[in-house]
CSV table of C-alpha atoms in Angstrom, one decimal:
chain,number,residue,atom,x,y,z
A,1,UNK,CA,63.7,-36.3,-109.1
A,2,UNK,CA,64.3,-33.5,-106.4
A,3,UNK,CA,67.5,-33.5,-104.5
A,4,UNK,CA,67.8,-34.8,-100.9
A,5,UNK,CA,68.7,-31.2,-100.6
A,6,UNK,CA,65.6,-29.7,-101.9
A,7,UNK,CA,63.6,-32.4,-99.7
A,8,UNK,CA,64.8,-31.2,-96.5
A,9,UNK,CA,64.3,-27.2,-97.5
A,10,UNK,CA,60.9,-28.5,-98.3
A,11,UNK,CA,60.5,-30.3,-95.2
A,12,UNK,CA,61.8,-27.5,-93.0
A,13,UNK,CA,59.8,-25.0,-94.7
A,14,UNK,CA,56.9,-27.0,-93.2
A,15,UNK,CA,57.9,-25.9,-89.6
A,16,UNK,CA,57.3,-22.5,-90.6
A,17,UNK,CA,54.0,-20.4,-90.5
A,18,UNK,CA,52.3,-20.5,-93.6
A,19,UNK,CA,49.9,-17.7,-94.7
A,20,UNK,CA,46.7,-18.5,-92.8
A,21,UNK,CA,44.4,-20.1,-95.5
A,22,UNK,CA,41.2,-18.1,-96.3
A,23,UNK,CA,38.3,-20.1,-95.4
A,24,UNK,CA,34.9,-18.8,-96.4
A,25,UNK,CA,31.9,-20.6,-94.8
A,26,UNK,CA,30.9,-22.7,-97.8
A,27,UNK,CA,34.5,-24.5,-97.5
A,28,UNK,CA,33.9,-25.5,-94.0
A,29,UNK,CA,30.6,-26.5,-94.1
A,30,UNK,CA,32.5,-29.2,-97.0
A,31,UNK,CA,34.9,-29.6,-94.3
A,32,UNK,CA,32.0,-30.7,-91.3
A,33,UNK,CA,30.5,-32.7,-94.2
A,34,UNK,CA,34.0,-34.8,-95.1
A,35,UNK,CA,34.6,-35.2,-91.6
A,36,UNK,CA,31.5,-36.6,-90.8
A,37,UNK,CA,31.6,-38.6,-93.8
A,38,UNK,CA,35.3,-39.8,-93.0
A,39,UNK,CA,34.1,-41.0,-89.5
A,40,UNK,CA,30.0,-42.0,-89.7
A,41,UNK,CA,29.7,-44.2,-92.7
A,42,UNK,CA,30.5,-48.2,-91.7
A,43,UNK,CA,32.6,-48.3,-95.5
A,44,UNK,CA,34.8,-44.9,-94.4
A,45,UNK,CA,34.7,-45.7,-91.1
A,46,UNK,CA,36.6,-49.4,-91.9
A,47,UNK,CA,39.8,-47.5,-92.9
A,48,UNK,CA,39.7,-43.7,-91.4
A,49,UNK,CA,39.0,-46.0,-87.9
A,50,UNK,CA,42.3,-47.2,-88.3
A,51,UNK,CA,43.8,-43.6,-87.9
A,52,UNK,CA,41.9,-43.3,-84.7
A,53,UNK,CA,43.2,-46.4,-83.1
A,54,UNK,CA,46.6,-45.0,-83.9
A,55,UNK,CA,46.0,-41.9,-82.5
A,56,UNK,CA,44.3,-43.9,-79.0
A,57,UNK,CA,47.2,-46.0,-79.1
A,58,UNK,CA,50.2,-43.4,-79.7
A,59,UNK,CA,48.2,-41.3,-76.4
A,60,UNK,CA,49.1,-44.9,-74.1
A,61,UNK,CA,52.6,-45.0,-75.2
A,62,UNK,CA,53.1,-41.1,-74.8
A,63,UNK,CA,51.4,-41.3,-71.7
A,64,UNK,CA,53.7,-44.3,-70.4
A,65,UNK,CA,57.2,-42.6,-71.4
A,66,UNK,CA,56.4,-39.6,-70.2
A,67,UNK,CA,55.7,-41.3,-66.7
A,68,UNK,CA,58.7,-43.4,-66.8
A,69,UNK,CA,57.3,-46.7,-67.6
A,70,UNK,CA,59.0,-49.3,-70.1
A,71,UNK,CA,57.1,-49.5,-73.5
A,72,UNK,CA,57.5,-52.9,-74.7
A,73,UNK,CA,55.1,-52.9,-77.7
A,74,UNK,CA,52.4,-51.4,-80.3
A,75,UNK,CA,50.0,-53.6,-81.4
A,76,UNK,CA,47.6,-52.6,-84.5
A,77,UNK,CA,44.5,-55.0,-85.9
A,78,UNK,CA,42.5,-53.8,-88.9
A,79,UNK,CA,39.2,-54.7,-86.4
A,80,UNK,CA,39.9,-51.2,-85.4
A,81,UNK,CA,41.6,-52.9,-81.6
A,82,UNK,CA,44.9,-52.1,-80.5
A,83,UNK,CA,47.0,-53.0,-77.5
A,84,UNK,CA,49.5,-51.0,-76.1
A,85,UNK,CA,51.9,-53.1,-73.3
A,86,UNK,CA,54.0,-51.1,-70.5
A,87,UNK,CA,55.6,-52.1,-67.6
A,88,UNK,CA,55.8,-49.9,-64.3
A,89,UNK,CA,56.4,-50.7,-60.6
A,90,UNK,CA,53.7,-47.7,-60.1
A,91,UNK,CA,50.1,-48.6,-60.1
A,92,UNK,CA,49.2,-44.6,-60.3
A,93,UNK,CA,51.8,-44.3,-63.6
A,94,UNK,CA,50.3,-47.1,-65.0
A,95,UNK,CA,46.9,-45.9,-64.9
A,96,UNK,CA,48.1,-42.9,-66.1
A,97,UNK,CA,48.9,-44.4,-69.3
A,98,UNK,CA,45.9,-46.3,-69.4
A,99,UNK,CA,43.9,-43.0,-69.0
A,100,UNK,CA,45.2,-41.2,-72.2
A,101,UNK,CA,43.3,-43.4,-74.7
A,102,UNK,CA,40.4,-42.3,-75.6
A,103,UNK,CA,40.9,-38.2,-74.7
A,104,UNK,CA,43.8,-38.4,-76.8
A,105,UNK,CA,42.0,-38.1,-80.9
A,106,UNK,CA,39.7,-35.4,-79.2
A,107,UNK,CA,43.0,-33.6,-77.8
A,108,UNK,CA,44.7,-34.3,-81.0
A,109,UNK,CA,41.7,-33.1,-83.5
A,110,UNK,CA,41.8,-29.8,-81.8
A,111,UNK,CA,45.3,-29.7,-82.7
A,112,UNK,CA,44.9,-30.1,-85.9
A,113,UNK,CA,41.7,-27.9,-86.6
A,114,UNK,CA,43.6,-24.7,-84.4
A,115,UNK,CA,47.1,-25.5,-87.1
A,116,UNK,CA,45.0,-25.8,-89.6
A,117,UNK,CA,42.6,-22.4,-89.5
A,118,UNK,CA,46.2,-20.6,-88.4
A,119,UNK,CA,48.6,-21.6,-91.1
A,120,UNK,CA,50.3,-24.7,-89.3
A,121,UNK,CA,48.7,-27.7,-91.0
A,122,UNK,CA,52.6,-28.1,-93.0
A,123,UNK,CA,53.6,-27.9,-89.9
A,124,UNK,CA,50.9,-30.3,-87.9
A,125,UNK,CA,51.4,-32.6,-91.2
A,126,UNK,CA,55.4,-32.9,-90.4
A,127,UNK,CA,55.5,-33.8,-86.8
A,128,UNK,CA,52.3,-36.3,-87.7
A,129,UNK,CA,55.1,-37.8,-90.2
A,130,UNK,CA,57.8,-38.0,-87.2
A,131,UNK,CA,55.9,-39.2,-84.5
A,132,UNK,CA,54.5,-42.0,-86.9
A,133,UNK,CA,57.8,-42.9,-87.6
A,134,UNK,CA,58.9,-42.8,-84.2
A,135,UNK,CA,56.3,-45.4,-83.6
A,136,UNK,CA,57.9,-48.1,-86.0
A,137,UNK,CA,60.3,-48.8,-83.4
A,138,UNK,CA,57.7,-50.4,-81.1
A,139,UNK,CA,55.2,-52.0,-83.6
A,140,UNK,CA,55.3,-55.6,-82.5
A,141,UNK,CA,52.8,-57.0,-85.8
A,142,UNK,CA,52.6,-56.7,-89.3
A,143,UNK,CA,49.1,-54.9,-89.3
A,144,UNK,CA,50.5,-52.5,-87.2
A,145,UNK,CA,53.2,-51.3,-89.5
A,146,UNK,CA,51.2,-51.2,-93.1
A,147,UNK,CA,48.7,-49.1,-90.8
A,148,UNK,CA,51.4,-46.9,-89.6
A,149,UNK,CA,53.1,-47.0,-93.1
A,150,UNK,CA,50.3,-45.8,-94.7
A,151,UNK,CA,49.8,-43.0,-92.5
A,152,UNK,CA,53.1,-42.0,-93.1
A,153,UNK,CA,52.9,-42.0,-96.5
A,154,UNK,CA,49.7,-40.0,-96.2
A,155,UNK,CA,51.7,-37.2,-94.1
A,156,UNK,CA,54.5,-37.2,-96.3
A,157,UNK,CA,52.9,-37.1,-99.2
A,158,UNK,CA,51.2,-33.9,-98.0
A,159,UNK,CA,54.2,-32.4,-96.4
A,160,UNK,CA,56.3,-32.5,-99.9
A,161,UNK,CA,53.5,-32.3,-102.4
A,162,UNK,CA,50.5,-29.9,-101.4
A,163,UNK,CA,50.7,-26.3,-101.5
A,164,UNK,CA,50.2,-25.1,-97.6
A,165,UNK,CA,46.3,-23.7,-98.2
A,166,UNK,CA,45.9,-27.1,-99.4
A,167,UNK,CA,47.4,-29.0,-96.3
A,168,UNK,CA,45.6,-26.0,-94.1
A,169,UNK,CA,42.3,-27.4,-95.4
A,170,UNK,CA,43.1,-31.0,-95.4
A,171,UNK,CA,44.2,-30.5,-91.4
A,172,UNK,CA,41.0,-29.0,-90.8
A,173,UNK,CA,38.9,-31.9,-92.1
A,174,UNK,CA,41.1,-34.2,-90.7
A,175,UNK,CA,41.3,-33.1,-87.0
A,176,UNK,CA,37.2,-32.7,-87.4
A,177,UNK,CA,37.0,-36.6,-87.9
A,178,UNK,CA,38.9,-37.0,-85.1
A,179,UNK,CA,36.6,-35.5,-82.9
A,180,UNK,CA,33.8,-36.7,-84.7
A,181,UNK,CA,35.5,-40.5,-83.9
A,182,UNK,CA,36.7,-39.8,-80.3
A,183,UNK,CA,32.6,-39.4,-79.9
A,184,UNK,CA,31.7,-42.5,-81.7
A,185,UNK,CA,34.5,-44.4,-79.7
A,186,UNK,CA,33.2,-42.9,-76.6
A,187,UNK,CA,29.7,-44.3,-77.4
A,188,UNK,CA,30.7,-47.1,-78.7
A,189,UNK,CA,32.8,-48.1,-75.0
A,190,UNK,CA,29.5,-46.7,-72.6
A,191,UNK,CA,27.6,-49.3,-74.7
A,192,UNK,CA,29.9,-52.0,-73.8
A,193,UNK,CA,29.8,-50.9,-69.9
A,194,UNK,CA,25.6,-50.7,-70.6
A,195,UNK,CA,24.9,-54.0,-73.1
A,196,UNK,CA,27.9,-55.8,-73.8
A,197,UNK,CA,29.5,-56.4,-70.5
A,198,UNK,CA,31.3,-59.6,-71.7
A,199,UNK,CA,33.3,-57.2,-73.1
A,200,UNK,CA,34.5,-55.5,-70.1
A,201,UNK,CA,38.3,-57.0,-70.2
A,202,UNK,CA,38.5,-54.6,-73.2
A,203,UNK,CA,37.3,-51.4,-71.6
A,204,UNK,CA,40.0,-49.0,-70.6
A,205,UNK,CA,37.3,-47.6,-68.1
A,206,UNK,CA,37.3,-50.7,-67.1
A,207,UNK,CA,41.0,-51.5,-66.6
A,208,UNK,CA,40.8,-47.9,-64.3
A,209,UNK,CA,38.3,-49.5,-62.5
A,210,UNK,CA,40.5,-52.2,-61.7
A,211,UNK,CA,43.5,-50.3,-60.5
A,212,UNK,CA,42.3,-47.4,-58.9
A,213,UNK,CA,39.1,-49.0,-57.2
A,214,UNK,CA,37.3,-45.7,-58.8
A,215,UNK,CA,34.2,-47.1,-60.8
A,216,UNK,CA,34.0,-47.1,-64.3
A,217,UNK,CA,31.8,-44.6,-64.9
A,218,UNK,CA,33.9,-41.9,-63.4
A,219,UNK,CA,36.5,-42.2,-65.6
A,220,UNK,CA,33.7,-42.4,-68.6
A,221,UNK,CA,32.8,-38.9,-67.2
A,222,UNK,CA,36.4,-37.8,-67.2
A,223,UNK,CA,37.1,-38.7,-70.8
A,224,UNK,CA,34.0,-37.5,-72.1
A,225,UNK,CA,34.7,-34.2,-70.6
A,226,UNK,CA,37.9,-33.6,-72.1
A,227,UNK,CA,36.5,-34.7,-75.5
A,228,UNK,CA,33.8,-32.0,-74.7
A,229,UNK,CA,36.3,-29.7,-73.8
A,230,UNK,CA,38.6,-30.3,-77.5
A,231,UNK,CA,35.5,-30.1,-79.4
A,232,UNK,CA,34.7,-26.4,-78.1
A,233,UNK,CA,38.1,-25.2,-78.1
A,234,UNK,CA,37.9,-26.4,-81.8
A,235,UNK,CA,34.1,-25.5,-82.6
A,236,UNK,CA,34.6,-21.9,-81.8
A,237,UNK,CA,36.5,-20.5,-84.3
A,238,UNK,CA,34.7,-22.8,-86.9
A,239,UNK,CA,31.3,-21.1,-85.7
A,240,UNK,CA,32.4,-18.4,-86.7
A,241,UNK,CA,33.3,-19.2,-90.0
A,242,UNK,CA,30.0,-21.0,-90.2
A,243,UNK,CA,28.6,-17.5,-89.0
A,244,UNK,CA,29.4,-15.5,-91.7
A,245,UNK,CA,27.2,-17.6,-93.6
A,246,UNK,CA,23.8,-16.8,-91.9
């Protein structure tokens, strides 16, 4: 069993740049594939959704501290919903929180692919394991902390165990099928606005709508432009992996 000492050189190493994994164009065409598998299919969608809805929810309460609002709780259901309750005097700081929802797996899955591809996915891995953490001390359910556990134990796990090519690789498929999710999540709420208006209540878009007096769709058109915007900042160095194929 290693030594608590051994443990924390092994998770401080992680903060440091690894060597930045070769990645020939055959890996990341796997890597497209097992994101898109991780994030398409209804059975791998059922859990790998979960992590989305963490990430969506984690970008409220980030959003919400860092605009001076009161978080008062994380909620997590395994339908894939989450709620995220703040308090502010400030209608413009609250709908600032309420804005960085759905941008936020996009954002983060750009993260991960750029730490990944340049010898940070130790690194991305560790903070994924503190933030989770972090997030313990406002989960308000008890499907909100086996989701959150899990993913903990999924981060550590990587952080202590893998060898850093291996946790470069794993970074890179991961922050893919978040992008590939922050799509089908966008779809899935222009549907609602489009066919399922009974659902409205639900819509973050929606909720804007309601506190700015700005219509819905705007704000669809704002997210889905930042979503846009992570998946070329993340798209272009993998093109050119994919390149060296043709």
């Amino acid at each position: 069993m290693a030594s608590p000492a051994s443990l924390w050189e092994t998770f401080a190493t992680a903060f440091t740049q690894a060597n930045v994994p070769t990645v020939t164009w055959v890996e990341m065409l796997l890597s497209v594939t097992a994101a898109v598998g991780l994030s398409i299919p209804r059975r791998s969608w059922r859990y790998f959704g979960l992590l989305a809805t963490v990430t969506h929810e984690l970008g409220h309460a980030f959003a919400a501290l860092t605009s001076g609002q009161r978080l008062s709780g994380i909620r997590l259901r395994l339908d894939h919903s989450g709620t995220t309750t703040t308090y502010s005097r400030s209608r413009l700081a609250a709908a600032w929180s309420c804005f960085w929802g759905y941008p936020v797996p996009a954002l983060a899955g750009a993260a991960f692919v750029w730490c990944g591809l340049n010898g940070w996915g130790p690194a991305a891995m560790a903070v994924s394991a503190l933030v989770l953490a972090a997030t313990l001390l406002f989960l308000r359910n008890l499907a909100g902390f086996v989701i959150t556990g899990a993913a903990i134990g999924g981060a550590g796990s990587l952080t202590f165990l893998a060898p850093p090519p291996a946790v470069g690789h794993v970074a890179v498929i991961f922050g893919l099928a978040l992008l590939v999710a922050a799509v089908r999540d966008l779809l899935k709420l222009t549907h609602v606005h489009l066919r399922r208006r009974d659902r409205l209540s639900s819509s973050d878009a929606y909720l804007l709508y309601r506190a700015t007096s700005v219509p819905s769709g705007i704000w669809i058109g704002l997210f889905t432009l930042l979503v846009a915007g992570a998946w070329l900042v993340a798209w272009q160095p993998i093109s050119v992996i994919l390149l060296q194929g043709a």
